[in-house]
mmCIF file of C-alpha atoms in Angstrom:
data_model
loop_
_atom_site.group_PDB
_atom_site.id
_atom_site.type_symbol
_atom_site.label_atom_id
_atom_site.label_comp_id
_atom_site.label_asym_id
_atom_site.label_seq_id
_atom_site.Cartn_x
_atom_site.Cartn_y
_atom_site.Cartn_z
ATOM 1 C CA UNK A 1 0.000 0.000 0.000
ATOM 2 C CA UNK A 2 2.891 2.356 0.604
ATOM 3 C CA UNK A 3 3.858 1.976 -3.046
ATOM 4 C CA UNK A 4 0.504 3.351 -4.096
ATOM 5 C CA UNK A 5 0.941 6.392 -1.893
ATOM 6 C CA UNK A 6 4.406 7.045 -3.299
ATOM 7 C CA UNK A 7 3.241 6.807 -6.915
ATOM 8 C CA UNK A 8 0.380 9.192 -6.220
ATOM 9 C CA UNK A 9 2.767 11.710 -4.730
ATOM 10 C CA UNK A 10 5.028 11.458 -7.776
ATOM 11 C CA UNK A 11 2.070 12.172 -10.043
ATOM 12 C CA UNK A 12 1.104 15.179 -7.973
ATOM 13 C CA UNK A 13 4.601 16.605 -8.045
ATOM 14 C CA UNK A 14 4.741 16.212 -11.817
ATOM 15 C CA UNK A 15 1.416 17.958 -12.302
ATOM 16 C CA UNK A 16 2.219 20.893 -10.075
ATOM 17 C CA UNK A 17 4.642 22.630 -12.503
ATOM 18 C CA UNK A 18 2.140 22.147 -15.332
ATOM 19 C CA UNK A 19 -0.537 23.807 -13.212
ATOM 20 C CA UNK A 20 1.710 26.768 -12.432
ATOM 21 C CA UNK A 21 2.657 27.063 -16.105
ATOM 22 C CA UNK A 22 -1.031 27.108 -17.094
ATOM 23 C CA UNK A 23 -1.832 29.794 -14.546
ATOM 24 C CA UNK A 24 1.158 31.879 -15.708
ATOM 25 C CA UNK A 25 0.071 31.487 -19.351
ATOM 26 C CA UNK A 26 -3.490 32.617 -18.627
ATOM 27 C CA UNK A 27 -2.202 35.509 -16.515
ATOM 28 C CA UNK A 28 0.098 36.579 -19.359
ATOM 29 C CA UNK A 29 -2.795 36.476 -21.847
ATOM 30 C CA UNK A 30 -4.893 38.600 -19.515
ATOM 31 C CA UNK A 31 -2.011 41.030 -18.951
ATOM 32 C CA UNK A 32 -1.495 41.572 -22.671
ATOM 33 C CA UNK A 33 -5.273 41.784 -23.187
ATOM 34 C CA UNK A 34 -5.536 38.761 -25.454
ATOM 35 C CA UNK A 35 -9.059 37.853 -24.378
ATOM 36 C CA UNK A 36 -10.004 36.566 -27.843
ATOM 37 C CA UNK A 37 -7.202 34.012 -27.793
ATOM 38 C CA UNK A 38 -8.167 33.051 -24.253
ATOM 39 C CA UNK A 39 -11.791 32.472 -25.346
ATOM 40 C CA UNK A 40 -10.690 30.276 -28.252
ATOM 41 C CA UNK A 41 -8.324 28.222 -26.100
ATOM 42 C CA UNK A 42 -10.886 27.757 -23.347
ATOM 43 C CA UNK A 43 -13.523 26.683 -25.878
ATOM 44 C CA UNK A 44 -11.138 24.123 -27.360
ATOM 45 C CA UNK A 45 -10.276 22.857 -23.878
ATOM 46 C CA UNK A 46 -13.955 22.392 -22.990
ATOM 47 C CA UNK A 47 -14.570 20.592 -26.299
ATOM 48 C CA UNK A 48 -11.644 18.292 -25.598
ATOM 49 C CA UNK A 49 -12.960 17.533 -22.122
ATOM 50 C CA UNK A 50 -16.407 16.757 -23.523
ATOM 51 C CA UNK A 51 -14.886 14.399 -26.096
ATOM 52 C CA UNK A 52 -12.954 12.565 -23.392
ATOM 53 C CA UNK A 53 -16.122 12.144 -21.337
ATOM 54 C CA UNK A 54 -18.154 11.106 -24.386
ATOM 55 C CA UNK A 55 -15.724 8.361 -25.394
ATOM 56 C CA UNK A 56 -14.890 7.138 -21.904
ATOM 57 C CA UNK A 57 -15.998 3.604 -21.125
ATOM 58 C CA UNK A 58 -18.009 4.251 -17.991
ATOM 59 C CA UNK A 59 -20.037 1.066 -18.419
ATOM 60 C CA UNK A 60 -16.935 -1.104 -18.459
ATOM 61 C CA UNK A 61 -15.556 0.608 -15.362
ATOM 62 C CA UNK A 62 -18.667 -0.263 -13.385
ATOM 63 C CA UNK A 63 -18.414 -3.931 -14.290
ATOM 64 C CA UNK A 64 -14.764 -4.079 -13.277
ATOM 65 C CA UNK A 65 -15.444 -2.572 -9.871
ATOM 66 C CA UNK A 66 -18.326 -4.971 -9.217
ATOM 67 C CA UNK A 67 -16.217 -7.972 -10.201
ATOM 68 C CA UNK A 68 -13.273 -6.877 -8.084
ATOM 69 C CA UNK A 69 -15.514 -6.367 -5.055
ATOM 70 C CA UNK A 70 -16.465 -10.052 -5.123
ATOM 71 C CA UNK A 71 -20.081 -9.521 -4.188
ATOM 72 C CA UNK A 72 -21.356 -13.028 -3.442
ATOM 73 C CA UNK A 73 -24.946 -11.915 -2.866
ATOM 74 C CA UNK A 74 -25.398 -10.596 -6.381
ATOM 75 C CA UNK A 75 -27.712 -12.636 -8.542
ATOM 76 C CA UNK A 76 -27.061 -13.814 -12.081
ATOM 77 C CA UNK A 77 -26.053 -11.210 -14.640
ATOM 78 C CA UNK A 78 -28.960 -9.593 -16.447
ATOM 79 C CA UNK A 79 -29.108 -7.247 -19.383
ATOM 80 C CA UNK A 80 -29.457 -4.193 -17.178
ATOM 81 C CA UNK A 81 -26.352 -2.797 -15.527
ATOM 82 C CA UNK A 82 -27.994 -2.154 -12.196
ATOM 83 C CA UNK A 83 -28.451 -5.066 -9.813
ATOM 84 C CA UNK A 84 -30.796 -4.555 -6.922
ATOM 85 C CA UNK A 85 -29.974 -6.203 -3.644
ATOM 86 C CA UNK A 86 -32.752 -6.144 -1.091
ATOM 87 C CA UNK A 87 -31.714 -5.745 2.529
ATOM 88 C CA UNK A 88 -32.794 -8.433 4.985
ATOM 89 C CA UNK A 89 -36.125 -7.801 6.670
ATOM 90 C CA UNK A 90 -36.196 -6.816 10.282
ATOM 91 C CA UNK A 91 -38.674 -8.594 12.453
ATOM 92 C CA UNK A 92 -41.252 -6.295 13.906
ATOM 93 C CA UNK A 93 -41.433 -5.987 17.635
ATOM 94 C CA UNK A 94 -44.744 -7.208 18.871
ATOM 95 C CA UNK A 95 -46.432 -6.399 22.108
ATOM 96 C CA UNK A 96 -48.199 -8.940 24.284
ATOM 97 C CA UNK A 97 -51.526 -7.565 23.093
ATOM 98 C CA UNK A 98 -50.580 -8.196 19.448
ATOM 99 C CA UNK A 99 -49.383 -11.701 20.281
ATOM 100 C CA UNK A 100 -52.725 -12.489 21.947
ATOM 101 C CA UNK A 101 -54.626 -11.184 18.920
ATOM 102 C CA UNK A 102 -52.507 -13.264 16.526
ATOM 103 C CA UNK A 103 -52.916 -16.399 18.655
ATOM 104 C CA UNK A 104 -56.713 -16.107 18.739
#
């Protein structure tokens, strides 16, 4: 588990300079009043993000996480992606009066 933590920290340290560079670039565009270029770049960035989300395999990710969890209570696979697991029923507390009425 410590390996995972170390790899995450390496990824964060690599991304930090890129973040600072992006902020400096946007600040420079604002300083030199290049709002039109900033609008075009931001529009392209949003379009790229939407394309990544549109082509991401979210359905496959859900199946992998369910399989790795090893849920033994899940029923057989069906066409729908959502499996419903009903919680166990709690027994209702009954009073002596209710017990007498049920017995009669």
